[in-house]
Short mmCIF file of C-alpha atoms in Angstrom, two decimals:
data_model
loop_
_atom_site.label_atom_id
_atom_site.label_comp_id
_atom_site.label_asym_id
_atom_site.label_seq_id
_atom_site.Cartn_x
_atom_site.Cartn_y
_atom_site.Cartn_z
CA MET A 25 120.71 89.25 103.26
CA ALA A 26 122.65 86.10 102.66
CA VAL A 27 124.63 85.25 105.78
CA ARG A 28 126.93 82.36 106.45
CA SER A 29 125.71 79.82 108.95
CA GLY A 30 128.46 80.55 111.42
CA ASP A 31 127.91 84.32 111.45
CA ASP A 32 124.98 84.21 113.86
CA PRO A 33 124.67 83.28 117.52
CA GLY A 34 122.79 80.10 118.18
CA GLY A 35 124.12 78.40 115.06
CA ASP A 36 125.70 75.46 116.87
CA PRO A 37 123.94 72.13 116.54
CA SER A 38 121.43 71.43 119.27
CA PRO A 39 121.96 68.30 121.40
CA GLY A 40 120.73 65.21 119.63
CA ARG A 41 120.44 66.91 116.25
CA PRO A 42 122.58 66.28 113.18
CA GLY A 43 125.86 68.13 113.39
CA GLY A 44 127.44 67.63 109.99
CA PRO A 45 127.08 66.35 106.44
CA ASP A 46 129.35 63.37 107.05
CA GLY A 47 129.14 60.43 109.40
CA ARG A 48 126.36 59.17 111.58
CA GLY A 49 124.61 62.55 111.94
CA TYR A 50 123.87 62.74 108.24
CA GLU A 51 122.82 59.10 108.16
CA ARG A 52 120.38 59.75 111.01
CA ALA A 53 118.91 62.64 109.03
CA ALA A 54 118.38 60.43 105.98
CA GLU A 55 116.82 57.74 108.16
CA ALA A 56 114.50 60.29 109.81
CA ILE A 57 113.38 61.59 106.41
CA ALA A 58 112.67 58.07 105.18
CA ALA A 59 110.69 57.26 108.33
CA GLY A 60 108.79 60.54 108.21
CA VAL A 61 107.50 60.04 104.68
CA GLN A 62 106.91 56.30 104.88
CA GLY A 63 103.45 55.43 103.57
CA ALA A 64 102.71 59.02 102.51
CA GLY A 65 100.92 59.68 99.25
CA PRO A 66 102.30 62.34 96.86
CA GLU A 67 99.91 64.97 98.19
CA GLU A 68 101.07 64.35 101.78
CA MET A 69 104.78 64.66 101.12
CA PRO A 70 105.22 68.45 101.43
CA GLY A 71 103.56 68.61 104.84
CA ARG A 72 105.35 65.51 106.11
CA LEU A 73 108.74 66.84 105.06
CA CYS A 74 108.06 70.20 106.74
CA THR A 75 107.41 68.34 109.99
CA VAL A 76 110.55 66.22 109.56
CA VAL A 77 112.86 69.19 108.96
CA VAL A 78 111.57 70.92 112.12
CA ASP A 79 112.44 67.78 114.09
CA LEU A 80 115.90 67.59 112.53
CA LEU A 81 117.06 71.20 112.80
CA PRO A 82 117.04 74.01 115.38
CA VAL A 83 114.05 75.69 113.73
CA ASP A 84 110.49 76.18 114.95
CA GLY A 85 108.58 76.02 111.69
CA ALA A 86 108.82 75.21 107.99
CA SER A 87 106.78 75.77 104.85
CA VAL A 88 107.15 74.85 101.20
CA SER A 89 105.92 76.91 98.26
CA LEU A 90 105.85 76.27 94.52
CA ARG A 91 106.80 78.92 91.98
CA THR A 92 104.05 80.07 89.58
CA ASP A 93 103.53 82.96 87.17
CA GLY A 94 101.58 84.82 89.85
CA MET A 95 101.73 84.25 93.59
CA PRO A 96 103.64 81.26 94.96
CA VAL A 97 101.50 78.20 95.75
CA GLN A 98 101.82 77.14 99.37
CA LEU A 99 101.94 73.33 99.40
CA GLY A 100 102.50 72.57 103.05
CA ALA A 101 103.57 73.91 106.44
CA SER A 102 104.49 72.50 109.82
CA SER A 103 102.26 74.89 111.77
CA ALA A 104 99.72 77.69 111.43
CA ARG A 105 102.43 80.27 112.12
CA ALA A 106 104.65 78.85 109.36
CA ALA A 107 101.70 78.91 106.96
CA HIS A 108 100.98 82.52 107.91
CA LEU A 109 104.59 83.57 107.27
CA ALA A 110 104.49 81.96 103.82
CA GLN A 111 101.22 83.74 103.01
CA LEU A 112 102.63 87.00 104.32
CA GLN A 113 105.55 86.82 101.89
CA ALA A 114 103.20 85.94 99.04
CA THR A 115 100.91 88.85 99.92
CA LEU A 116 103.74 91.37 100.10
CA GLY A 117 105.57 89.95 97.11
CA ASP A 118 108.71 90.30 99.20
CA GLY A 119 110.77 88.48 101.80
CA PRO A 120 113.48 85.79 101.72
CA CYS A 121 111.24 83.32 99.87
CA GLN A 122 110.58 85.83 97.10
CA TRP A 123 114.29 86.59 96.77
CA VAL A 124 115.09 82.90 96.41
CA LEU A 125 112.47 82.57 93.67
CA ARG A 126 114.10 85.47 91.81
CA THR A 127 117.73 84.46 92.24
CA GLY A 128 117.68 80.68 92.72
CA ALA A 129 120.18 81.05 95.59
CA PRO A 130 119.64 80.35 99.32
CA VAL A 131 118.85 83.33 101.54
CA LEU A 132 119.86 82.81 105.17
CA VAL A 133 118.72 85.51 107.58
CA GLY A 134 119.93 85.06 111.14
CA ASP A 135 118.19 88.12 112.60
CA LEU A 136 115.23 89.92 111.06
CA GLU A 137 115.77 92.82 113.47
CA SER A 138 119.21 93.60 112.08
CA ALA A 139 119.71 96.84 110.18
CA ARG A 140 120.36 94.95 106.93
CA SER A 141 117.13 92.96 107.22
CA ALA A 142 115.11 96.08 108.05
CA HIS A 143 116.58 97.81 105.00
CA ARG A 144 116.08 94.88 102.64
CA TRP A 145 112.56 93.82 103.72
CA PRO A 146 111.22 96.66 105.89
CA VAL A 147 107.58 95.57 105.91
CA PHE A 148 108.08 91.81 105.94
CA ALA A 149 110.76 91.97 108.66
CA GLN A 150 108.54 94.10 110.90
CA GLN A 151 105.48 91.89 110.45
CA ALA A 152 107.44 88.65 110.85
CA VAL A 153 108.97 89.87 114.12
CA ALA A 154 105.50 90.92 115.28
CA ALA A 155 104.35 87.35 114.55
CA GLY A 156 107.15 86.00 116.77
CA VAL A 157 109.69 85.04 114.10
CA ARG A 158 113.27 86.34 114.31
CA ALA A 159 115.14 84.28 111.68
CA VAL A 160 114.27 82.88 108.26
CA HIS A 161 116.33 80.51 106.14
CA ALA A 162 114.99 79.95 102.60
CA LEU A 163 116.39 77.31 100.25
CA PRO A 164 115.57 76.81 96.56
CA LEU A 165 113.89 73.68 95.24
CA GLY A 166 114.95 72.46 91.82
CA SER A 167 118.28 72.61 90.03
CA ASP A 168 121.03 75.15 89.50
CA ARG A 169 119.30 76.20 86.28
CA LEU A 170 115.68 76.24 87.44
CA CYS A 171 114.20 77.16 90.82
CA VAL A 172 110.73 75.60 91.10
CA GLY A 173 109.96 76.60 94.66
CA THR A 174 111.32 77.20 98.15
CA LEU A 175 111.71 75.48 101.48
CA ASP A 176 111.45 78.12 104.21
CA LEU A 177 112.64 77.56 107.78
CA TYR A 178 111.59 79.82 110.65
CA ARG A 179 113.13 80.43 114.09
CA THR A 180 111.54 82.26 117.02
CA ALA A 181 115.01 83.30 118.22
CA PRO A 182 117.90 84.79 116.22
CA GLY A 183 120.38 82.26 114.93
CA GLY A 184 121.90 80.68 111.88
CA LEU A 185 122.61 77.17 110.67
CA THR A 186 125.95 75.44 110.84
CA ASP A 187 127.41 74.06 107.63
CA GLY A 188 126.28 70.59 108.70
CA GLN A 189 122.74 71.75 109.47
CA LEU A 190 122.59 73.53 106.14
CA GLU A 191 123.55 70.29 104.41
CA VAL A 192 120.67 68.54 106.19
CA ALA A 193 118.30 71.31 105.08
CA ARG A 194 119.55 70.85 101.51
CA LEU A 195 118.96 67.12 101.79
CA VAL A 196 115.33 67.77 102.75
CA ALA A 197 115.00 70.31 99.92
CA GLY A 198 116.32 67.73 97.49
CA VAL A 199 113.81 65.13 98.65
CA MET A 200 111.07 67.77 98.44
CA THR A 201 112.06 68.55 94.85
CA VAL A 202 111.91 64.88 93.87
CA ALA A 203 108.50 64.57 95.57
CA LEU A 204 107.11 67.57 93.68
CA MET A 205 108.42 66.30 90.37
CA ALA A 206 106.76 62.93 91.07
CA LEU A 207 103.30 64.45 91.44
CA PRO A 208 101.10 63.49 88.46
CA HIS A 209 100.66 66.07 85.72
CA GLU A 210 97.20 66.37 84.21
CA GLU A 211 98.59 66.12 80.68
CA GLU A 212 100.00 62.64 81.31
CA PRO A 213 97.80 60.04 79.56
CA GLU A 214 97.22 57.93 82.66
CA TYR A 215 95.85 60.95 84.55
CA ARG A 216 93.64 62.49 81.89
CA GLY A 217 90.11 62.93 83.15
CA SER A 218 91.21 62.67 86.78
CA ALA A 219 92.13 65.33 89.33
CA PRO A 220 94.69 67.79 87.92
CA TRP A 221 98.25 68.15 89.16
CA LEU A 222 98.41 69.50 92.72
CA SER A 223 94.63 69.11 93.13
CA GLY A 224 93.96 69.42 96.84
CA LEU A 225 97.39 70.93 97.48
CA ALA A 226 96.80 74.13 95.54
CA ALA A 227 93.23 74.91 96.62
CA ASP A 228 94.37 78.25 98.04
CA HIS A 229 95.97 79.17 94.73
CA ASP A 230 92.74 78.31 92.92
CA THR A 231 90.88 80.75 95.18
CA ILE A 232 93.35 83.53 94.41
CA HIS A 233 93.26 82.74 90.68
CA GLN A 234 89.46 82.94 90.69
CA ALA A 235 89.51 86.18 92.68
CA VAL A 236 92.01 87.74 90.26
CA GLY A 237 89.69 86.85 87.38
CA MET A 238 86.75 88.48 89.13
CA ILE A 239 88.77 91.63 89.90
CA MET A 240 89.83 91.80 86.23
CA ALA A 241 86.17 91.77 85.23
CA GLN A 242 85.16 94.30 87.91
CA LEU A 243 87.90 96.81 87.04
CA GLY A 244 88.52 96.03 83.37
CA VAL A 245 92.25 95.50 84.00
CA GLY A 246 94.81 92.82 83.23
CA ALA A 247 95.88 89.99 85.48
CA ASP A 248 99.01 91.72 86.81
CA GLU A 249 97.06 94.83 87.82
CA ALA A 250 94.28 92.74 89.38
CA LEU A 251 96.80 90.78 91.46
CA ALA A 252 98.49 94.02 92.52
CA ARG A 253 95.14 95.44 93.61
CA LEU A 254 94.39 92.27 95.57
CA ARG A 255 97.77 92.42 97.32
CA GLY A 256 97.42 96.14 97.99
CA ASP A 257 93.98 95.73 99.54
CA ALA A 258 95.23 92.91 101.75
CA PHE A 259 98.23 94.95 102.93
CA ALA A 260 96.13 98.05 103.58
CA HIS A 261 93.79 96.09 105.85
CA GLY A 262 96.40 93.94 107.59
CA ARG A 263 95.18 90.73 105.96
CA THR A 264 96.62 88.11 103.63
CA ALA A 265 95.87 88.01 99.93
CA LEU A 266 94.19 84.64 100.46
CA ASP A 267 91.77 86.13 103.02
CA VAL A 268 90.75 88.92 100.66
CA ALA A 269 90.50 86.50 97.74
CA GLY A 270 88.08 84.39 99.75
CA ASP A 271 85.89 87.43 100.31
CA VAL A 272 85.98 88.32 96.60
CA VAL A 273 84.98 84.81 95.55
CA ALA A 274 82.19 84.75 98.17
CA HIS A 275 80.95 88.16 96.90
CA ARG A 276 81.68 89.83 100.24
CA ARG A 277 84.20 92.18 98.64
CA ARG A 278 83.93 93.98 95.34
CA PHE A 279 86.59 96.16 93.77
CA GLU A 280 85.44 99.45 92.28
CA SER A 281 87.25 101.79 89.91
CA PRO A 282 88.46 105.01 91.59
#
């Protein structure tokens, strides 16, 4: 449910936080971003920027995920709750983040308990509220032609973002995109033989990828079906896909044909 920033209560700028895209408020946001990432290596940037955006905006958590052919790769989060919300969306294959990945457009949800949210994401909305989150604002990373990931912002109380706050969020998303594009690719000559792109950042994705391969072998199915079975098992037991994948890789969970 895409909502305009001003449609929700609580959307006014908080005291001491940037109030608009022009003037000193926006300059302070740029300065805070620069200070927050100073000295950070490429692999630290996603987590640092998640922390910075929480300090800049009236949100309580942030996470960043990279688009892949399967489940999104979570690259960083400001807190354990933010990381859990990102994994929850990946497990369900639904939620604001997933909609952004499909459409490339921002999805701003001021109240997950609204009728529209409950209709659009019935399971995710219920579980997010149970986890203490009432609003989610997801922004695309990349360009108008290609969405490479999402920056997701979480609030424990209902509320939107003002136009100025949304511009600050877009500024952070833009810096995040540049940081992701600057990460070394394993095919580049200077990095051949070294750690692959996103090594260390995408360890969770590697676990899921390995688990999907094992489920394919156990059931004799393709990758899409194996991932669907992994997600379904996680949902049925109230767990994340990453938790179940860890059990599969550690041989604590085996999938059997019906």
